[in-house]
Structures are given as structure tokens and as C-alpha cells.
Short mmCIF file of C-alpha atoms in Angstrom, two decimals:
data_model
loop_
_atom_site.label_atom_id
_atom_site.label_comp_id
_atom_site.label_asym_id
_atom_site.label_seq_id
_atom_site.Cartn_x
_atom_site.Cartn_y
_atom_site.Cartn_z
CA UNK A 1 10.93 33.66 2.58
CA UNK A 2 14.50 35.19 2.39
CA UNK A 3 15.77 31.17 3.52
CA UNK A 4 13.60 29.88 0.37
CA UNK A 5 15.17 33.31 -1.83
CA UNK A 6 18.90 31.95 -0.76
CA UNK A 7 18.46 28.46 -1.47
CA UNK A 8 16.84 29.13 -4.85
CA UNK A 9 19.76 31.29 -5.88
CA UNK A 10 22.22 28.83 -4.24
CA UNK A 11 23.51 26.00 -7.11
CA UNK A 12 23.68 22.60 -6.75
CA UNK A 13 25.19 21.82 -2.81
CA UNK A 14 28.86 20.55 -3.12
CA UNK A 15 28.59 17.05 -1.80
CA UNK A 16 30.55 13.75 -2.27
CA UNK A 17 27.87 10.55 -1.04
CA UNK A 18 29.21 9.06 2.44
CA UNK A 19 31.73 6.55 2.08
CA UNK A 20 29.60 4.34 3.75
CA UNK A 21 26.93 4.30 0.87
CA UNK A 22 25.74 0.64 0.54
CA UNK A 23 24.01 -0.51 -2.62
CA UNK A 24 22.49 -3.30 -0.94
CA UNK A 25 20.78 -0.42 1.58
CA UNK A 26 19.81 1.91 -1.15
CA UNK A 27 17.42 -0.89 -2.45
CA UNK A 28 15.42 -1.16 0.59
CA UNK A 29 15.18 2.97 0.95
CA UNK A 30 13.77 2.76 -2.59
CA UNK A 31 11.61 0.38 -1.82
CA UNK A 32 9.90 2.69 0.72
CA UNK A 33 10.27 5.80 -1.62
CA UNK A 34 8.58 3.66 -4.14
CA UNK A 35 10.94 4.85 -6.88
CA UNK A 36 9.47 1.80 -9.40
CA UNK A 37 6.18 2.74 -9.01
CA UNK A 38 6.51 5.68 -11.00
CA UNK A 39 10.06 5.09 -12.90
CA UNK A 40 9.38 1.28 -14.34
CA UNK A 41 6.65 1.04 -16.98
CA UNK A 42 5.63 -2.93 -16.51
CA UNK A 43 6.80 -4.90 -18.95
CA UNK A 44 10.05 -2.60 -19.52
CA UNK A 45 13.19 -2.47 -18.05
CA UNK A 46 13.43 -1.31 -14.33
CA UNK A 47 13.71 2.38 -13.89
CA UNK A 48 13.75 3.51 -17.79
CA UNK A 49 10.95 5.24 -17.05
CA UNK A 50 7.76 6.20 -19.57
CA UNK A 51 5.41 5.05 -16.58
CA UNK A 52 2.15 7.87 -16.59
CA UNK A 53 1.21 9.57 -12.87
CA UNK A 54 -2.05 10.60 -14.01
CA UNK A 55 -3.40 13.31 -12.03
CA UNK A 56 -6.33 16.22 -12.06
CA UNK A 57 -3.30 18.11 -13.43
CA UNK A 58 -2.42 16.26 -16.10
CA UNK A 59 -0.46 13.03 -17.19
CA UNK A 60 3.58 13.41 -15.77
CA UNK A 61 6.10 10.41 -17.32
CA UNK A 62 8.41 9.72 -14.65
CA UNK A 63 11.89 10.20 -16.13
CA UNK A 64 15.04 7.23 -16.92
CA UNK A 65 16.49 6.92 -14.05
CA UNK A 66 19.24 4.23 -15.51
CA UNK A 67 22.98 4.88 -15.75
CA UNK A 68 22.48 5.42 -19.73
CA UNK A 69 22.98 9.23 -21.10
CA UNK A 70 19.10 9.26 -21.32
CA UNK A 71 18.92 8.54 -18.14
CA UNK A 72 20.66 9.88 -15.33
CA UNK A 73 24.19 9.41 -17.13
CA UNK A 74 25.09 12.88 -16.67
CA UNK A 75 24.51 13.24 -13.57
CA UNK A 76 26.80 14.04 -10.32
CA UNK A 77 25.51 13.15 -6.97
CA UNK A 78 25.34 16.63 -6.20
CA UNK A 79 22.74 16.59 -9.44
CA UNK A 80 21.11 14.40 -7.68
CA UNK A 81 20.81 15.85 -4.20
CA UNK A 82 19.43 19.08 -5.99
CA UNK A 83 16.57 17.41 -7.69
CA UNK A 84 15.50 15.79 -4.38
CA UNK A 85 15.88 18.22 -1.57
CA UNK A 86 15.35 21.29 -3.87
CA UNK A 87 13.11 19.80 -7.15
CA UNK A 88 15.51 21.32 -9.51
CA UNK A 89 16.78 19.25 -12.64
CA UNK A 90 20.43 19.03 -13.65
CA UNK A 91 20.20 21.88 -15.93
CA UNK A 92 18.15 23.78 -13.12
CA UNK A 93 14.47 23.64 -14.45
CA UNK A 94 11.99 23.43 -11.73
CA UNK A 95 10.45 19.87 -11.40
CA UNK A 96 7.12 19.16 -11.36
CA UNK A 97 5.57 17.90 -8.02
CA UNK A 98 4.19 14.84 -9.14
CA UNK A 99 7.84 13.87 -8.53
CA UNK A 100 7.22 14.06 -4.80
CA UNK A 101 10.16 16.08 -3.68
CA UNK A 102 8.54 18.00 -1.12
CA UNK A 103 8.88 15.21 0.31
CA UNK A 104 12.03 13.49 -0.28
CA UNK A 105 13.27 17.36 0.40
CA UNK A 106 14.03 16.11 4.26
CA UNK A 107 15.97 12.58 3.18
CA UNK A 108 19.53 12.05 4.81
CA UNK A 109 22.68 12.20 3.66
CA UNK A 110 22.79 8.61 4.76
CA UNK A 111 19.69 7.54 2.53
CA UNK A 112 20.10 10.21 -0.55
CA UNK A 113 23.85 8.07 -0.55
CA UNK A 114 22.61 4.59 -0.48
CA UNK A 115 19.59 5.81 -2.75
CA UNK A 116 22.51 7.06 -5.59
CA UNK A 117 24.44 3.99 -5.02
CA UNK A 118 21.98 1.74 -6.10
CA UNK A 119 20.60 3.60 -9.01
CA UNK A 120 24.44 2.98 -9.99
CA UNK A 121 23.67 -0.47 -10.16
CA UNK A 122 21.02 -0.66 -12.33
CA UNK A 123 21.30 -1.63 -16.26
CA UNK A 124 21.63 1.40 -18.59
CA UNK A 125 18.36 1.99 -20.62
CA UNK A 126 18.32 3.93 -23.81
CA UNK A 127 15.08 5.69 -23.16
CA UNK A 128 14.48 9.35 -24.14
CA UNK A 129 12.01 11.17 -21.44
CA UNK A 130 8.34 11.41 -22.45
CA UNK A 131 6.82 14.79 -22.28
CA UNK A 132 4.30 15.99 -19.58
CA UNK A 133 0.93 16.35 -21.04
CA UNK A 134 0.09 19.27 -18.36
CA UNK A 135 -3.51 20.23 -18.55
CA UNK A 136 -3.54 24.33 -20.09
CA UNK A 137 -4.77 25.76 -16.95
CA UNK A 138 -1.66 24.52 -14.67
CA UNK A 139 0.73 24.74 -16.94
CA UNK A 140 2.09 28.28 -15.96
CA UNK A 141 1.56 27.42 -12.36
CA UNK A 142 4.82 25.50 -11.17
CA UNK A 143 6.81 29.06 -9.89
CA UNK A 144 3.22 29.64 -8.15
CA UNK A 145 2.89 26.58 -6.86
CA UNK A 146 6.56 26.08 -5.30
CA UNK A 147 6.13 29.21 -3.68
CA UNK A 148 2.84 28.27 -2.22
CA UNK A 149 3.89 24.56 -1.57
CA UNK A 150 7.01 23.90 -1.23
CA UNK A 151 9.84 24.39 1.66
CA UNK A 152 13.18 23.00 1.18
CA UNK A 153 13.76 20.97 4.26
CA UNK A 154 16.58 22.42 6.93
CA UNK A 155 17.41 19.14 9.20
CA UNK A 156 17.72 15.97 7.52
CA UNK A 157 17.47 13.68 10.29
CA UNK A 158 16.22 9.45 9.53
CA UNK A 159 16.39 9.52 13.89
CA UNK A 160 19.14 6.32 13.71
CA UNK A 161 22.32 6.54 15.28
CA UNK A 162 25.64 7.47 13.73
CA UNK A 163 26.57 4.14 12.02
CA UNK A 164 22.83 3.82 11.23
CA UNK A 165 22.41 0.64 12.63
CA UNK A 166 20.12 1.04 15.88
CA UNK A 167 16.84 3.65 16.15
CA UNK A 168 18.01 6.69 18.36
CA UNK A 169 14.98 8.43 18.72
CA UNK A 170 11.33 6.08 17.63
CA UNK A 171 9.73 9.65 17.28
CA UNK A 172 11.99 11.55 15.09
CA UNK A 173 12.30 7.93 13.27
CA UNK A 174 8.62 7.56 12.67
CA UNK A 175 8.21 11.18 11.35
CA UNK A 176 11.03 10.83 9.60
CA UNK A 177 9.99 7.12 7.55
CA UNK A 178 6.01 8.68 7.21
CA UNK A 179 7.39 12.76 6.22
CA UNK A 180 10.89 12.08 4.27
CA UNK A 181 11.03 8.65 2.45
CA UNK A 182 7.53 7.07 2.76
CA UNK A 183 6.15 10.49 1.79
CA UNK A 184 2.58 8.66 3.31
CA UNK A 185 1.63 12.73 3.10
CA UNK A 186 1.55 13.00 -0.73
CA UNK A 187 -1.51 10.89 -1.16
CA UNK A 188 -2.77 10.88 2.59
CA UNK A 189 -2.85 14.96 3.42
CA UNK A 190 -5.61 16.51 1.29
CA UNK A 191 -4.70 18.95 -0.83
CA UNK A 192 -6.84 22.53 -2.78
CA UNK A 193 -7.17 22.80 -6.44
CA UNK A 194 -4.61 23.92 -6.95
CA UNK A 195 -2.56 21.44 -5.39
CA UNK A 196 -1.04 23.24 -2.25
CA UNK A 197 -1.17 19.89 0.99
CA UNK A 198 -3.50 21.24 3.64
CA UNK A 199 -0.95 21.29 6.35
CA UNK A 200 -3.67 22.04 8.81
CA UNK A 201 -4.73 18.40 7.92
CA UNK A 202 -1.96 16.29 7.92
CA UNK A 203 -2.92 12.84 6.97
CA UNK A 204 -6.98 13.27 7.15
CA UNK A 205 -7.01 11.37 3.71
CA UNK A 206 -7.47 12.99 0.31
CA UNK A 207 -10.69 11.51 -1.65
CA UNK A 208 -9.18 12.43 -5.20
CA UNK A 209 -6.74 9.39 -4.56
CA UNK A 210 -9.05 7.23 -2.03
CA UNK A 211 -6.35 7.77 0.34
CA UNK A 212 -8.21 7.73 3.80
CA UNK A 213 -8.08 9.46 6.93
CA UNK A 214 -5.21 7.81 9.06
CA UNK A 215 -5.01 10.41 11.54
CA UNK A 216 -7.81 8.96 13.83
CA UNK A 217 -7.96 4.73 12.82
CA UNK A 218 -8.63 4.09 16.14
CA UNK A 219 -5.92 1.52 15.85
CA UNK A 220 -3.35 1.17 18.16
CA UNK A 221 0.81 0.90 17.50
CA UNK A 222 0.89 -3.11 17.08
CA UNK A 223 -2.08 -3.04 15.02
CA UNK A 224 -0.98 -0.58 12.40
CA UNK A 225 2.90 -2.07 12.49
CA UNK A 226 0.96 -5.62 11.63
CA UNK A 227 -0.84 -3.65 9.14
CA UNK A 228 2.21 -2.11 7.49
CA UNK A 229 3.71 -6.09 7.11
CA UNK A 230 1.16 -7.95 6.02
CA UNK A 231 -1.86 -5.34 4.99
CA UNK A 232 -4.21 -7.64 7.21
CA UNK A 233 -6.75 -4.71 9.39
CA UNK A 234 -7.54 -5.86 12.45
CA UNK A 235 -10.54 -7.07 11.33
CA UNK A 236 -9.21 -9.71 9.29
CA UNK A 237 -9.90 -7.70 5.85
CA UNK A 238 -6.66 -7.42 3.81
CA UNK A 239 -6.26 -3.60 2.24
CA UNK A 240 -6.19 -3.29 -1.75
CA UNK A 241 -5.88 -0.71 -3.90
CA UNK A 242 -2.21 1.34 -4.29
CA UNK A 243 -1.46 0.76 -0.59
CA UNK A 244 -0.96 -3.21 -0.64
CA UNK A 245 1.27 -2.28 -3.32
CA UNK A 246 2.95 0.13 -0.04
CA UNK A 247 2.98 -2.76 2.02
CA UNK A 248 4.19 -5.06 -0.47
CA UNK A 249 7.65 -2.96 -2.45
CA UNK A 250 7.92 -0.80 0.67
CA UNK A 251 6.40 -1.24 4.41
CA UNK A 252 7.14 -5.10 4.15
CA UNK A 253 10.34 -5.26 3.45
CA UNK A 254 11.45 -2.32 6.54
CA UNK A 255 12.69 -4.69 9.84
CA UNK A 256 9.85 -4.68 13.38
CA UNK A 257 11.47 -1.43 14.92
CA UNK A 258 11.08 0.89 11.73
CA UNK A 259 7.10 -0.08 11.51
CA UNK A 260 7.08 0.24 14.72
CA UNK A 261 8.04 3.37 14.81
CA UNK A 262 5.98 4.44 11.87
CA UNK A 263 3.15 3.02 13.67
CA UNK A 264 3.65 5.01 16.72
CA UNK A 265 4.39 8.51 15.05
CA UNK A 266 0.66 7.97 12.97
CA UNK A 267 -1.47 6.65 16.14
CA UNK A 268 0.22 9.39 17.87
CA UNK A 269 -1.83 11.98 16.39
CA UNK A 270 -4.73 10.86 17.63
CA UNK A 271 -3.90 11.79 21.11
CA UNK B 1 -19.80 -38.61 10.99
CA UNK B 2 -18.47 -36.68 13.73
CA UNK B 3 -16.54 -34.77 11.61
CA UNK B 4 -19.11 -34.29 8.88
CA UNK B 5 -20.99 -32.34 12.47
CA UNK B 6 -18.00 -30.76 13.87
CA UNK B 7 -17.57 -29.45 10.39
CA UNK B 8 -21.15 -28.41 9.54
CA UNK B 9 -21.51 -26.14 13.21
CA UNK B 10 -17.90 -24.64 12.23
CA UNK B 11 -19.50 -23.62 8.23
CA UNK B 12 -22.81 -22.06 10.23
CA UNK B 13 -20.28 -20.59 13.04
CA UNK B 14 -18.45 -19.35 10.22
CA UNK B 15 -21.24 -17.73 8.31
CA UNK B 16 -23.16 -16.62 11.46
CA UNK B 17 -20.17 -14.38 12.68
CA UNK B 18 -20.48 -12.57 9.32
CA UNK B 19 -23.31 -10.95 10.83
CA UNK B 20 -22.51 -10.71 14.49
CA UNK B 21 -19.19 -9.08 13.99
CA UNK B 22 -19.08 -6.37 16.60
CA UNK B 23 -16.68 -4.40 14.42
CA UNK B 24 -18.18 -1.18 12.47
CA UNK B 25 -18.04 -3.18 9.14
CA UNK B 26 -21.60 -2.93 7.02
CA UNK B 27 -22.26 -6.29 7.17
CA UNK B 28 -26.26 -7.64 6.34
CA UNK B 29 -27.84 -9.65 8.31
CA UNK B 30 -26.76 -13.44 9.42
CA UNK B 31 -27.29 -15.51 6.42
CA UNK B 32 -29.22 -18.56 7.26
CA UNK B 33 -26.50 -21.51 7.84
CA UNK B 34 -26.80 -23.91 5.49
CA UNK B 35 -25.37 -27.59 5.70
CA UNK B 36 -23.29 -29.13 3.40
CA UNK B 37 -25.56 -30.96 1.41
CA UNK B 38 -28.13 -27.86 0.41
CA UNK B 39 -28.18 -27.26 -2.95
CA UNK B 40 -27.12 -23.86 -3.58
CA UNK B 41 -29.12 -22.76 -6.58
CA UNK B 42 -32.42 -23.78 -4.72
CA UNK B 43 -34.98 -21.13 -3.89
CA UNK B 44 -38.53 -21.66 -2.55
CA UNK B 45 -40.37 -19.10 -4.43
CA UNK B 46 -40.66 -20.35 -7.69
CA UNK B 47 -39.94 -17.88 -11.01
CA UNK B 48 -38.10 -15.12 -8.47
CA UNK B 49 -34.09 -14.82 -9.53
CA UNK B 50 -31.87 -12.96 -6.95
CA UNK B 51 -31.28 -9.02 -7.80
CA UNK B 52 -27.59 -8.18 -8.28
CA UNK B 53 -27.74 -6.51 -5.26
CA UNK B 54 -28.96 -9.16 -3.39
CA UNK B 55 -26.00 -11.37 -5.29
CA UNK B 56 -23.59 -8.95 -3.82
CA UNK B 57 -24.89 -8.79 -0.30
CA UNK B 58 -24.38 -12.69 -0.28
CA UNK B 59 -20.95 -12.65 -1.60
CA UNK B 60 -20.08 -9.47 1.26
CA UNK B 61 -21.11 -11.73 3.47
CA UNK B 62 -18.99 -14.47 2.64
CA UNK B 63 -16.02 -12.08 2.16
CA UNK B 64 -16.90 -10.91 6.07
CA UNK B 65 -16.96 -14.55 7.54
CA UNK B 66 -12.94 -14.86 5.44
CA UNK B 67 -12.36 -11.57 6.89
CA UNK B 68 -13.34 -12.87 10.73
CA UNK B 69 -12.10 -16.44 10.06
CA UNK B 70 -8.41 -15.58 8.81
CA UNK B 71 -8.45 -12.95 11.88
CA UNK B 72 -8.64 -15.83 14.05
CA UNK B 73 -6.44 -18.22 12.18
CA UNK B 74 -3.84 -15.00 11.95
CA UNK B 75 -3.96 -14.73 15.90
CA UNK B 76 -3.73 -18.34 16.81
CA UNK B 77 -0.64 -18.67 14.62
CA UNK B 78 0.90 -15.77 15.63
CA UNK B 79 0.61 -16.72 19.29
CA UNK B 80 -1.90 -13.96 20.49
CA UNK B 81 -4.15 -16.46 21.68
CA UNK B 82 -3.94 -20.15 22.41
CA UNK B 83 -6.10 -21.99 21.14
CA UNK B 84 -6.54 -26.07 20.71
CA UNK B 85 -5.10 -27.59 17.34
CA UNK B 86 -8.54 -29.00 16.56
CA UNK B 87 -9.47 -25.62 16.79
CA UNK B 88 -6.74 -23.75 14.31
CA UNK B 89 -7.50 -26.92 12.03
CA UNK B 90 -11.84 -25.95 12.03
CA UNK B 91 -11.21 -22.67 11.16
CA UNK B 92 -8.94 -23.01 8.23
CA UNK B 93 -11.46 -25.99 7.12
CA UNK B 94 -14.45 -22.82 7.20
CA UNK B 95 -11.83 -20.80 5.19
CA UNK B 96 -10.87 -23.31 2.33
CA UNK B 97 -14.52 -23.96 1.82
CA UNK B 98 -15.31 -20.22 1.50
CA UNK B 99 -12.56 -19.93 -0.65
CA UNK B 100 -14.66 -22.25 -3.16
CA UNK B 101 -16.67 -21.36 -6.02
CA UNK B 102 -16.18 -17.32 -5.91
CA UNK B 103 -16.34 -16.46 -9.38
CA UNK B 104 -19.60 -17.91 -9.68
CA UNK B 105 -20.83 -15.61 -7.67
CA UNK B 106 -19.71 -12.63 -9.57
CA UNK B 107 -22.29 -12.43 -12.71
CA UNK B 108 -22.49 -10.02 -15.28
CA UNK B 109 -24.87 -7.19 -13.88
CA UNK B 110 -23.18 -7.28 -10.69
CA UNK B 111 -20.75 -4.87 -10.54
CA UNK B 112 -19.97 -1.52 -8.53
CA UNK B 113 -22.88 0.93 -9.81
CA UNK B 114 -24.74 -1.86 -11.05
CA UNK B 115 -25.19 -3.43 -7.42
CA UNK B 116 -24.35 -2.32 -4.00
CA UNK B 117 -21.26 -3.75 -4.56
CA UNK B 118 -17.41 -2.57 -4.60
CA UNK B 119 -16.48 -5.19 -7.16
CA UNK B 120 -14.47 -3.43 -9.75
CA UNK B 121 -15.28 -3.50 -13.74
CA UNK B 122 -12.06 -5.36 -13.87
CA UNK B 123 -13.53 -8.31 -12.43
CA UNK B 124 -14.95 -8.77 -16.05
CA UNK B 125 -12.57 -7.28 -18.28
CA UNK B 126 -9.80 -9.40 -17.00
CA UNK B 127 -11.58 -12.43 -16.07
CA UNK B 128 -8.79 -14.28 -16.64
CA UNK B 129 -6.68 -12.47 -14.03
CA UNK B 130 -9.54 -12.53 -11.69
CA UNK B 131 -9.71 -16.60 -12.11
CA UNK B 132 -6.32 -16.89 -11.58
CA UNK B 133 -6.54 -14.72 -8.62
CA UNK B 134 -9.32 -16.73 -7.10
CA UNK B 135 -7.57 -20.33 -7.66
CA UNK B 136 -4.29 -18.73 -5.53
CA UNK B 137 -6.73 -18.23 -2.64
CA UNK B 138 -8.48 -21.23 -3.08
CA UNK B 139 -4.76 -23.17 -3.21
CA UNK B 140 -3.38 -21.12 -0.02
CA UNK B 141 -5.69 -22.37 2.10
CA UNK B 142 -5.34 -25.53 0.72
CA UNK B 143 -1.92 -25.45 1.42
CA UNK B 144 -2.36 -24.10 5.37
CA UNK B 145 -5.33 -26.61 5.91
CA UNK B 146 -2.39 -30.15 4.86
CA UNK B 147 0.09 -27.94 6.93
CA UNK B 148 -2.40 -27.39 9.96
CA UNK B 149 -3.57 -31.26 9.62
CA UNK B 150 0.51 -32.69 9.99
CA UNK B 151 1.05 -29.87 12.79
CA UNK B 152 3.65 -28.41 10.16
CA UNK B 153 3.89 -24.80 12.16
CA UNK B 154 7.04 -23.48 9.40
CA UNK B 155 4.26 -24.46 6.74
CA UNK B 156 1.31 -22.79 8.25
CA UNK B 157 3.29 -19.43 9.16
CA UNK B 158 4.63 -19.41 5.32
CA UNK B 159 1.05 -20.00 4.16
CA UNK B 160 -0.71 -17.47 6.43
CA UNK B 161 1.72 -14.93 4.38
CA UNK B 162 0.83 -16.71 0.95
CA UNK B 163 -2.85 -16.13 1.73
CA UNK B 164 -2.36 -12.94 3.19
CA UNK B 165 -0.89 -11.81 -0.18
CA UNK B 166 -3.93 -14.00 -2.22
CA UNK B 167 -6.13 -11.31 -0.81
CA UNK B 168 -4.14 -8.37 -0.94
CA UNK B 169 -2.96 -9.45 -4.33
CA UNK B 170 -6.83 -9.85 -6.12
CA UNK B 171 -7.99 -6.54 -3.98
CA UNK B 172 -5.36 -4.54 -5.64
CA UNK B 173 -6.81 -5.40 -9.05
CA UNK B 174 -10.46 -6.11 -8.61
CA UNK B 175 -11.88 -4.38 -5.21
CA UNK B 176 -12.53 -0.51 -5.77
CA UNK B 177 -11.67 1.47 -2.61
CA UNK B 178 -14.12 4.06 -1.65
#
């Protein structure tokens, strides 16, 4: 409590991104945090945003995330390491969750770098942020809800090695890819009404989103890491819905050893 | 004529494993193997038409025998298993001919809550996406039956992928997920 009390009072952390920040990187991390999903509207310009997360809660426009002044144009990196690790805004509003920063709360430096290197890249969109249309009953609930909900990570480990090129540790690796940046959690841990995650069942699939159970697949690691290239099950069916769209922008694109060790933290927990 | 045979037992093999599969998929019983020349429309009973549900157990069944027969192609190419050529080259024979004629199969009437089915609305209200969808599967294995039949391994690996992502890709749009 007193941890969450001095990090809400602290502002924004004074940070400069690594000097080793690599554009080229920062693509491939988005992929996996699925950034276009819910920042590209199809048929628009990549990440201007306008692009509707429907949920039980209401309908949340994920925000411009291009270069332009309507977009993230006024923002420092420091901005931007606030709004993922603590879900606070530039102007320090709290954010909604649909945003998934409970998640992306536990990204490295090394990844939260790459990450704002890229978005540097992309074209400048002038694109004003749509409104929330937040259903009456929630729409006081956000303090309630980050209080219930929400823990700004403490270690921000991705489990590589210094120069980030070799896995240093497959466990802390694996949690890291399925906690931090593939935030599997936000549609595979079930959640209340009131949308507080049911720790106590980490990834036992939420029916809301027809996210299944993945805690017990009775699959083993080279099964799932095949799964997470190619979305074939072992039974020769090919997955649908949102998660070959996982596989395809995200899971895909990672190299053998970081599937791998996603696959091994998930088929863990069935021990 | 031999290969009309070797090609008619691979099409029942095919079909049959739909309902042997000793995974826990739902899958109805072993539809009768039919050879090539049956005509497909044909029924006995004269004046009965098949219920939608009916229409979708048959077309489950199909999508089961894809299911087993691309598992098989998938671990012959990727080396899990070795297996004769001949034997890669039956398989993806069973899977182009399944890939035939699916939207047929997908009348009006026949959708999830109208049938025991998990085909999505969409299938209709974009039946021009769902086409599409269906001629890129039909093409992929195509494509990875002329690769298989030249021994092209490069061509078969890329086109395992390309029909890997045929399914994926129409399952997205037009298979609900319970």
C-alpha cells in the first residue's frame, strides 16, 4: 500500500531511453504487445488510432500514437514510461485499463527503449483522440479499480543477458514474454465484474473473450512453441479467432528460443 | 488405374480417420467412404433433404479428416517422422480434394444456432470474403501437391506455411470460438 501511495505521488521517472535503443527491435516488441491491434483502425494510417476495444465496460478508442501533436508529439520518453509502467497520461490522468498497462507495467528498460524508438519512426497522423463511451455504472470506478487491480511492477526483468542478445534465464524469460509484453493474462486470466484479474487463476481462460483455459492443455513445450509459430494444435486444427491474429503480428515473428521459452513457462503450470 | 485405387483407399483412409481420431475432438461417426465417381447429391430415400444439422456434421467431418491429414503432412515435412515420398504425395492428394467444393456445403439455414454448427453468420454476410478464403486453401494445396510431385522440399515447406495461414486466415473471420 504505502509502495503504491509513493509511486502515485512520485512524477514522471527521470529517464533518457538506452543508447542502445534499436528501431528495427522496437518493431518486433510491438509486434508481441500488439500495439496495432488496438492503435490502427484498418483502412487508416498505422497507429493514428480511432480503433474501438469494445468491452462489458464500454467502447475505449485507443489513442494516436504517431509523432504528430495529436498524437504522441508532446511527449518525452519519460511521458512515455509513465503511461506504461504506471497508466498515467502525460498530463497525469489515470488511464483506463483497456490500455493493458498492468501489464506492460513490468516491460524493460531495454524494450520500453526500442518500443519509443520505433513509434519515432512512424508517419505523423493528424488525428484528434476519440472519446471513451464508458458505460454510467463504471464510469466513476477507475481510482477503485486501480486500487483493487493494479500494482506498478518493481523488477523489470525480459530474463536476456546484458547486451540482450542470448536468453539468461528460459524461466524468468517465459514469464517475462507471457506477464510483461505478451500480456497473454489480459484476455486469458478471468476476471469479476468489476474487472479486477482473478490472480488465484492465472490463465484458466476468461469466457467473456473466449479466451480458454491454457493452464492445463495437456500439451507439452514443443507442441505449444509449434503452436505459437504456425497456430497448427497438435491435432492438425489451425486456431482462429483473435489468437491467430497473436500468432500471426506477434508469436510468429519472436525467434525458436523466445517460444520456447514461452512454451515452457505456460506448460509449467500444469505441474 | 493403379493410381485411380491407390487414390480412392487414400480418400476413404482419409475420411475414415475423421472418425477414428483418438484425440478428444467431437467428431460423428465414420462417414461411409465414398469413391470417386459417387454422385454426391444422391440419396436413397426418395423426398428426404438433409437437416442443417446433419449438413454440418458432414462438413465437421470433412474439416476433421484436413485437420488429421495436414497433421501428418506437417510431421513428415518437418522431419518428425519418415515417411515414403509416395506417401507425403497421397496425403496431400486427400487434402487438395477436401479442399474442393466447401462453400457448397455451407447453405443458408446452416449456421451456428441454426445447426450444430460453429460456422459464423459471417460466412453469409461476407460471402465474398469467405469465397475468396476458400479458393486460397483450395490453391495451397494445389501448390504443395506440384511441389510434393517434383520432390521440390523449399516449395513444400513454403506451402505448408501458406496453407497453414489459409486456415488460420478463414477461421479468424468465419469459425466462432466457443
Amino acid at each position: 500500500m504505502l509502495l503504491w501511495l509513493t509511486v502515485a505521488l512520485a512524477g514522471p521517472p527521470a529517464v533518457e531511453p538506452l543508447a542502445s535503443a534499436d528501431a528495427v527491435r522496437g518493431e518486433q516488441i510491438a509486434g508481441l504487445g500488439a500495439c496495432v491491434a488496438c492503435h490502427t483502425t484498418a483502412g487508416s494510417p498505422e497507429l493514428a488510432g480511432g480503433y474501438a476495444v469494445r468491452t462489458a465496460y464500454g467502447v475505449f478508442y485507443g489513442r494516436n500514437l504517431t509523432p504528430d501533436p495529436t498524437g504522441l508529439g508532446g511527449w518525452s520518453y519519460a511521458d512515455f514510461v509513465t503511461a506504461m509502467r504506471l497508466g498515467r497520461g502525460a498530463d497525469g490522468h489515470a488511464l483506463w485499463p483497456a490500455f493493458p498497462y498492468a501489464s506492460f507495467s513490468g516491460l524493460s528498460d531495454r524494450d520500453l527503449s526500442d518500443l519509443w524508438a520505433w513509434l519515432g519512426t512512424i508517419a505523423p497522423v493528424v488525428q484528434d483522440d476519440r472519446p471513451h463511451e464508458i458505460k454510467g455504472a463504471y464510469r466513476g470506478g477507475l481510482g477503485l479499480w486501480r486500487m483493487m487491480a493494479f500494482r506498478p511492477a518493481t523488477t523489470f526483468d525480459d530474463g536476456l543477458t546484458d547486451d540482450g542478445a542470448a536468453i539468461r534465464d528460459e524461466a524468468t524469460r517465459g514469464r517475462y514474454l507471457v506477464d510483461a509484453l505478451g500480456h497473454c493474462g489480459e484476455c486469458h486470466t478471468p476476471r469479476s465484474s468489476v474487472g479486477v484479474p482473478k490472480r488465484h487463476r492465472y490463465l484458466q481462460g476468461w469466457d467473456d473473450l473466449h479466451a480458454p483455459d491454457i493452464s492445463a492443455l495437456g500439451w507439452n513445450t514443443s507442441e505449444l512453441a509449434s503452436f505459437l509459430d504456425d497456430g497448427m494444435t497438435p491435432d492438425g486444427d489451425v486456431t482462429g479467432g483473435e489468437m491467430f491474429r497473436v500468432i500471426r503480428e506477434g508469436t510468429s515473428r519472436l525467434n525458436d528460443a523466445d517460444r520456447r521459452a514461452i512454451a515452457a513457462w505456460i506448460t509449467a503450470l500444469a505441474d | 488405374m493403379r493410381r485411380l485405387v491407390l487414390f480412392a483407399a487414400l480418400f476413404a483412409t482419409a475420411t475414415a480417420l475423421g472418425g477414428e481420431s483418438k484425440s478428444k475432438s467431437k467428431s460423428p461417426e465414420a462417414a461411409t467412404p465414398a469413391t470417386p465417381a459417387a454422385t454426391p447429391a444422391a440419396n436413397p430415400a426418395a423426398g428426404t433433404t438433409p437437416t442443417p444439422d446433419a449438413i454440418a456434421a458432414y462438413r465437421e467431418a470433412e474439416m476433421m479428416a484436413i485437420a488429421k491429414t495436414f497433421k501428418a503432412m506437417s510431421m513428415i515435412s518437418k522431419g518428425e517422422v519418415l515417411r515414403p515420398q509416395g506417401e507425403f504425395i497421397g496425403h496431400a492428394e486427400s487434402l487438395h480434394n477436401l479442399s474442393l467444393d466447401l462453400v457448397s456445403q455451407y447453405p443458408a439455414g446452416t449456421a451456428h444456432g441454426e445447426a450444430k454448427s460453429e460456422a459464423s453468420p459471417a460466412i453469409w454476410t461476407d460471402a465474398a470474403g469467405f469465397a475468396a478464403a476458400a479458393a486460397a486453401f483450395e490453391t495451397a494445396t494445389a501448390q504443395v501437391l506440384a511441389a510434393a510431385k517434383i520432390s521440390d522440399n523449399e516449395a513444400v515447406k513454403t506451402g505448408m506455411g501458406a496453407i497453414g495461414q489459409s486456415c488460420g486466415g478463414c477461421h479468424e473471420k468465419f469459425r466462432l470460438e466457443d
